[in-house]
Amino acid sequence: MSELTWVEISKKALNHNIQQFRRLIGPNVLLCTCVKANAYGHGMIESSQLMLKAGVDWLSVNSLYEARALRQSGIPSPILIVGYVSLEGIREALKLNCRIVVYNHETVERIGKVSERLKKKTPVHIKVETGTNRQGVLLNDLVDFAKAIQKYRYIEMEGLSTHFANIEDTTDHSYAMLQIQRFKKSISKLANANIHIPIQHCANSAATLLFPKIYFQMVRIGISSYGMWPSNETYVSYQQERHQGYKLVPVLTWKTKIAQVKTVPVGEYIGYGCTYQTSHKTKLAILPVGYYDGYDRGISTGYVLIRGKRAPIRGRICMNMIMVEVTDIPNVSIEDEVILIGQSGNETISAEVFAQWAGTINYEVTTRINDRIPRVVVQ
Ligand SMILES: Cc1ncc(COP(=O)(O)O)c(C=O)c1O
């Protein structure tokens, strides 16, 4: 590998996760995986191709930009754009055969006009607000909104969706239950108005793992397909409530290689701001990766893995470099492989451990690994 840093994607782990979800939801529920944010940092094109081969039915992305990249790489599957598509972008989204999530009249009107002009039947998914108060049509406005859509000959109301606010942060699922109730109410309100939408979906990873009764016709999973639990609370709830031994296998390993090994005397400062001073003769390895690559600058007490051993970070994370101590690791030399996230020997740095060091969540850790860094599929 000529690159200074790269991300390996395990095909075996991804297959394992997807196939487990396939079994969990059964054959009658569509499996939609979220490949937005560069597939949570795993490489959108590479991951999407593997996922579709492993049994995924639909892909969801945040933006037209991502949908375009998927189509340009030849991916034929249904694509649901869950984020905002600008009015100007709608024509392209339709031409790319994307499903758009709708929650405002201006978007519907534009889809109506463009689909009419293109003479193209266009499926849309209504997003209903059940308590996240992000995107979505208020429950009281839902029937009128759906009726407004019905006026457009070429728009097909294919989906009705919502999104949970508070499953991951707690083991108390009362707020999620309230949202489920509101979602069911939205379905019955539409039914009373004689509007039947065939694909209803609300379950993200946590809901799919914890609430098997609310899969409806499709689930939308992100983080868990990449082998990460949405949160510790979700993991605990799962263990308490279901005991099914479901195992998520992390898909991503982030690597670099050593650029220099050198020994500095006692009393020397390391890095910007002189935040670390050696208390003994210290062997350092310099790593050619930094916060530009997505390695959080806030980390000061983390470590990397070299030859199956922990090498603690010394001094500040730089834009393109990190200094680690290898005094106690024998035979370290230039271009030795370094694990930033992943496993080496008996040691593992999970995205969750990394997130703790950085004061954030696993989602942010992997999505922030710079898109420019190559994603390499390994067995
Ligand atoms: C609308 C929507 N659905 C599904 C997901 C997937 O969530 P998770 O990664 O927790 O499974 C996301 C992720 O943020 C989302 O925004």
XYZ file of C-alpha atoms and ligand atoms in Angstrom:
395
model
C 0.000 0.000 0.000
C 1.613 3.229 -1.149
C -0.902 5.333 0.760
C 0.008 6.766 4.142
C -3.326 5.831 5.645
C -6.158 3.610 4.490
C -9.336 1.954 5.673
C -9.958 -1.755 5.263
C -13.527 -2.984 4.892
C -14.127 -6.607 5.811
C -16.430 -8.260 3.307
C -16.931 -11.193 5.686
C -18.036 -8.978 8.566
C -20.381 -6.930 6.383
C -21.968 -10.097 4.928
C -22.386 -11.493 8.410
C -24.180 -8.379 9.686
C -26.445 -8.011 6.661
C -27.381 -11.679 6.588
C -28.229 -11.632 10.283
C -30.553 -8.666 9.714
C -32.069 -10.414 6.725
C -32.941 -13.357 8.958
C -34.109 -11.092 11.783
C -36.622 -9.129 9.701
C -37.758 -12.054 7.557
C -38.448 -12.251 3.837
C -41.488 -9.948 3.763
C -39.821 -6.805 5.075
C -37.616 -4.695 2.830
C -34.076 -4.162 4.100
C -32.863 -0.620 3.443
C -29.372 0.284 4.588
C -28.166 3.844 5.167
C -25.074 4.495 3.127
C -25.074 8.244 3.667
C -21.977 9.992 5.033
C -19.749 7.791 2.872
C -21.479 4.701 4.342
C -20.694 5.948 7.837
C -17.101 6.304 6.701
C -16.893 2.811 5.235
C -16.796 3.884 1.582
C -20.204 4.418 -0.007
C -19.669 2.705 -3.336
C -17.693 -0.237 -1.982
C -20.114 -0.813 0.890
C -23.231 -0.444 -1.264
C -22.001 -2.991 -3.767
C -21.211 -5.491 -1.012
C -24.504 -4.847 0.768
C -26.613 -5.389 -2.327
C -24.818 -8.666 -2.991
C -25.432 -9.693 0.627
C -29.206 -9.223 0.363
C -30.002 -5.541 0.907
C -33.053 -4.332 -1.068
C -32.824 -0.536 -0.887
C -30.160 2.059 -0.147
C -30.792 5.354 1.572
C -28.628 8.436 1.270
C -28.837 11.966 2.595
C -28.286 13.949 -0.568
C -28.594 14.140 -4.301
C -24.809 14.264 -4.457
C -24.620 10.808 -2.876
C -27.428 9.418 -5.042
C -25.644 10.686 -8.157
C -22.405 8.978 -7.106
C -24.233 5.680 -6.575
C -25.891 5.819 -9.989
C -22.625 6.881 -11.659
C -21.018 3.763 -10.263
C -23.758 1.667 -11.851
C -25.818 0.842 -8.769
C -29.334 0.009 -9.964
C -31.170 -0.525 -6.647
C -33.928 1.700 -5.289
C -32.403 4.796 -3.672
C -34.259 6.765 -1.024
C -32.977 10.298 -0.417
C -33.816 10.996 3.223
C -32.273 14.474 3.420
C -33.350 17.666 1.683
C -33.303 17.862 -2.092
C -33.254 21.461 -3.292
C -36.018 22.514 -5.674
C -33.382 22.895 -8.350
C -32.128 19.346 -7.719
C -35.480 17.627 -8.125
C -35.295 17.167 -11.873
C -31.971 15.341 -11.567
C -33.225 13.238 -8.650
C -36.154 12.089 -10.752
C -33.953 11.354 -13.730
C -31.766 9.251 -11.453
C -34.881 7.287 -10.377
C -34.580 8.296 -6.751
C -37.299 8.240 -4.163
C -37.546 11.593 -2.404
C -38.740 12.049 1.159
C -41.297 14.885 1.176
C -42.558 17.120 3.957
C -43.256 20.484 2.370
C -45.633 21.702 -0.310
C -42.981 23.454 -2.382
C -41.102 20.196 -2.932
C -44.290 18.320 -3.800
C -45.331 21.004 -6.253
C -41.967 20.895 -7.987
C -41.975 17.074 -8.143
C -45.506 17.244 -9.538
C -44.490 19.640 -12.306
C -41.232 17.919 -13.230
C -42.743 14.427 -13.235
C -45.589 15.679 -15.447
C -43.102 17.214 -17.850
C -41.018 14.053 -17.918
C -44.161 11.882 -18.055
C -42.537 9.847 -15.341
C -44.341 8.127 -12.468
C -42.483 9.290 -9.371
C -42.648 7.576 -5.987
C -42.369 9.796 -2.913
C -42.179 9.025 0.791
C -43.989 11.308 3.222
C -42.127 12.032 6.428
C -44.460 12.466 9.348
C -43.459 14.302 12.505
C -43.914 12.107 15.557
C -41.661 13.854 18.054
C -38.144 14.284 16.716
C -39.084 17.724 15.431
C -36.620 17.623 12.640
C -38.038 17.041 9.138
C -41.668 16.065 8.895
C -45.313 16.998 8.372
C -47.254 17.659 11.567
C -49.827 14.990 12.347
C -52.677 17.489 12.061
C -51.578 18.516 8.581
C -50.901 15.006 7.298
C -54.198 14.187 5.608
C -54.332 17.538 3.806
C -50.732 17.088 2.748
C -51.461 13.623 1.339
C -54.556 14.937 -0.438
C -52.467 17.692 -1.984
C -50.080 15.057 -3.317
C -52.969 13.072 -4.773
C -53.721 15.957 -7.113
C -50.559 15.273 -9.070
C -51.079 12.609 -11.718
C -47.487 11.447 -11.838
C -46.736 11.330 -8.132
C -47.202 8.028 -6.397
C -47.405 8.015 -2.590
C -45.242 4.995 -2.033
C -43.951 5.515 1.488
C -44.809 6.920 4.878
C -41.939 7.312 7.329
C -40.831 8.761 10.606
C -37.641 8.821 12.655
C -37.016 8.186 16.365
C -35.503 10.784 18.683
C -34.666 8.884 21.793
C -33.891 5.195 21.685
C -30.105 5.313 21.773
C -29.638 7.647 24.731
C -31.693 5.713 27.242
C -32.953 2.324 28.347
C -36.349 3.938 29.001
C -38.308 3.494 25.797
C -41.406 5.442 26.701
C -40.649 8.286 24.267
C -40.076 5.790 21.445
C -43.416 4.161 22.337
C -45.108 7.554 22.111
C -43.590 8.069 18.667
C -44.758 4.614 17.569
C -48.283 5.432 18.747
C -48.233 8.679 16.799
C -46.927 6.877 13.712
C -49.730 4.321 13.956
C -52.188 7.141 14.405
C -50.909 8.767 11.242
C -51.520 5.519 9.360
C -55.080 5.259 10.674
C -55.808 8.936 9.964
C -54.795 8.367 6.356
C -56.791 5.144 6.208
C -59.876 7.006 7.454
C -59.395 9.377 4.552
C -59.131 6.340 2.289
C -55.430 6.882 1.657
C -53.322 3.727 1.840
C -49.575 4.041 1.556
C -47.919 0.693 0.840
C -44.459 1.105 2.394
C -44.479 2.335 5.979
C -41.114 2.556 7.717
C -39.683 3.920 10.919
C -37.126 1.462 12.324
C -33.490 2.512 12.473
C -30.870 0.148 13.953
C -31.917 0.507 17.570
C -35.615 0.049 16.779
C -34.895 -2.922 14.525
C -32.867 -4.590 17.252
C -35.259 -3.786 20.093
C -38.778 -3.552 18.664
C -39.534 -6.433 16.279
C -43.196 -5.507 16.026
C -42.641 -2.214 14.232
C -40.821 -3.253 11.106
C -43.937 -2.482 8.999
C -42.891 -3.021 5.362
C -39.285 -1.767 5.580
C -36.497 -1.056 8.073
C -33.758 1.563 7.580
C -30.605 0.483 9.342
C -27.318 2.325 9.389
C -24.762 1.862 12.123
C -25.548 -1.767 12.937
C -24.959 -2.943 9.387
C -21.382 -1.755 9.856
C -21.109 -3.901 12.976
C -21.486 -1.208 15.621
C -24.162 -0.981 18.289
C -26.041 2.331 18.214
C -25.122 2.886 21.854
C -24.286 1.108 25.062
C -27.874 1.688 26.225
C -29.199 -0.102 23.146
C -26.844 -2.991 23.799
C -27.930 -3.217 27.438
C -31.626 -3.058 26.502
C -31.094 -5.741 23.918
C -29.389 -8.037 26.413
C -32.111 -7.433 28.988
C -35.058 -7.845 26.704
C -34.212 -10.265 23.959
C -31.286 -12.537 24.770
C -30.938 -13.665 21.186
C -27.193 -13.625 21.000
C -27.161 -11.314 18.026
C -23.538 -10.504 17.276
C -22.451 -7.407 15.397
C -19.032 -7.665 13.799
C -17.176 -4.390 13.138
C -16.450 -3.950 9.454
C -13.833 -1.193 9.505
C -10.127 -1.147 10.297
C -8.227 2.132 9.998
C -4.507 1.800 9.387
C -1.375 3.813 8.830
C 2.351 3.111 8.861
C 5.292 4.508 10.777
C 7.184 7.365 9.103
C 10.062 7.696 11.591
C 11.371 6.058 14.766
C 13.649 8.044 17.064
C 14.685 8.267 20.689
C 14.529 11.587 22.520
C 16.156 12.333 25.897
C 14.416 12.900 29.221
C 12.923 16.400 29.679
C 12.113 16.987 25.984
C 8.766 18.454 24.922
C 6.745 16.738 22.238
C 4.598 18.522 19.660
C 2.720 21.822 19.428
C 2.150 23.731 22.621
C 4.749 21.626 24.448
C 1.877 19.803 26.176
C 3.906 16.657 26.897
C 7.355 16.398 28.461
C 9.295 13.152 28.546
C 9.988 11.742 32.016
C 12.489 9.203 30.658
C 14.450 8.454 27.525
C 11.581 7.956 25.085
C 11.370 6.056 21.839
C 8.855 7.752 19.547
C 7.141 6.630 16.364
C 5.881 9.390 14.071
C 2.670 8.536 12.216
C 1.712 10.306 8.971
C -1.940 10.872 9.868
C -3.688 13.657 11.749
C -6.849 15.643 12.240
C -7.118 16.395 8.514
C -7.647 12.669 8.092
C -10.357 12.625 10.762
C -8.273 11.695 13.802
C -9.826 13.885 16.497
C -7.491 16.612 17.736
C -9.090 16.488 21.165
C -7.599 13.079 21.881
C -4.641 13.239 24.234
C -4.743 10.043 26.263
C -5.491 7.520 23.522
C -3.205 4.968 21.934
C -2.629 3.127 18.667
C -1.662 -0.512 18.164
C 1.752 -1.515 16.863
C 2.847 -5.148 16.734
C -0.171 -6.085 18.879
C 0.785 -3.617 21.635
C -0.527 -0.264 22.819
C 1.525 2.764 21.846
C 0.279 5.834 23.771
C -0.166 9.188 22.034
C 2.378 11.805 23.135
C 1.666 15.493 22.641
C -1.039 17.028 20.498
C -2.540 15.503 17.391
C -1.237 17.595 14.473
C -2.948 18.281 11.165
C -1.025 15.494 9.405
C 0.990 13.770 12.116
C 0.740 11.967 15.424
C 3.574 11.073 17.797
C 3.271 7.869 19.834
C 5.582 6.259 22.368
C 7.047 2.863 21.496
C 9.709 2.629 24.223
C 8.312 -0.695 25.458
C 7.588 -2.250 22.079
C 10.591 -4.168 20.741
C 11.846 -4.032 17.152
C 9.636 -1.196 15.969
C 10.766 0.115 12.623
C 9.826 2.467 9.830
C 6.747 1.424 7.790
C 5.482 -0.980 10.445
C 1.722 -1.198 10.221
C -0.220 0.819 12.788
C -3.842 0.236 13.785
C -5.779 3.405 14.577
C -9.140 1.655 14.855
C -9.350 -2.128 14.766
C -7.570 -5.166 16.097
C -3.936 -6.189 16.408
C -2.989 -9.343 18.271
C -5.115 -9.482 21.406
C -5.699 -5.747 21.490
C -8.627 -3.877 19.975
C -9.428 -0.200 19.554
C -13.128 -0.084 18.805
C -14.902 2.961 17.385
C -16.625 3.127 20.781
C -13.343 3.342 22.709
C -12.085 5.940 20.245
C -15.348 7.871 20.740
C -14.825 7.901 24.497
C -11.353 9.373 24.065
C -12.763 12.031 21.751
C -15.861 12.745 23.831
C -18.251 11.770 21.045
C -20.145 8.777 19.609
C -19.091 5.917 17.327
C -21.211 7.397 14.484
C -19.072 10.531 14.435
C -15.784 8.654 14.701
C -16.195 6.599 11.539
C -18.092 9.177 9.477
C -15.327 11.693 10.029
C -12.594 9.560 8.521
C -11.734 11.690 5.510
C -13.435 10.546 2.288
C -10.159 11.002 0.436
C -8.589 8.087 2.290
C -8.824 4.876 0.225
C -11.293 2.201 1.301
C -9.941 -1.227 0.504
C -12.201 -4.282 0.554
C -10.545 -7.276 2.215
C -11.948 -10.755 2.722
C -33.851 9.114 8.533
C -32.877 8.098 9.034
N -33.216 6.798 9.008
C -32.379 5.844 9.454
C -31.129 6.156 9.960
C -30.235 5.068 10.453
O -29.966 5.177 11.795
P -28.976 4.163 12.532
O -27.640 4.418 11.990
O -29.089 4.533 13.962
O -29.471 2.796 12.211
C -30.737 7.500 10.010
C -29.438 7.852 10.546
O -29.143 8.885 11.024
C -31.638 8.498 9.537
O -31.314 9.797 9.564
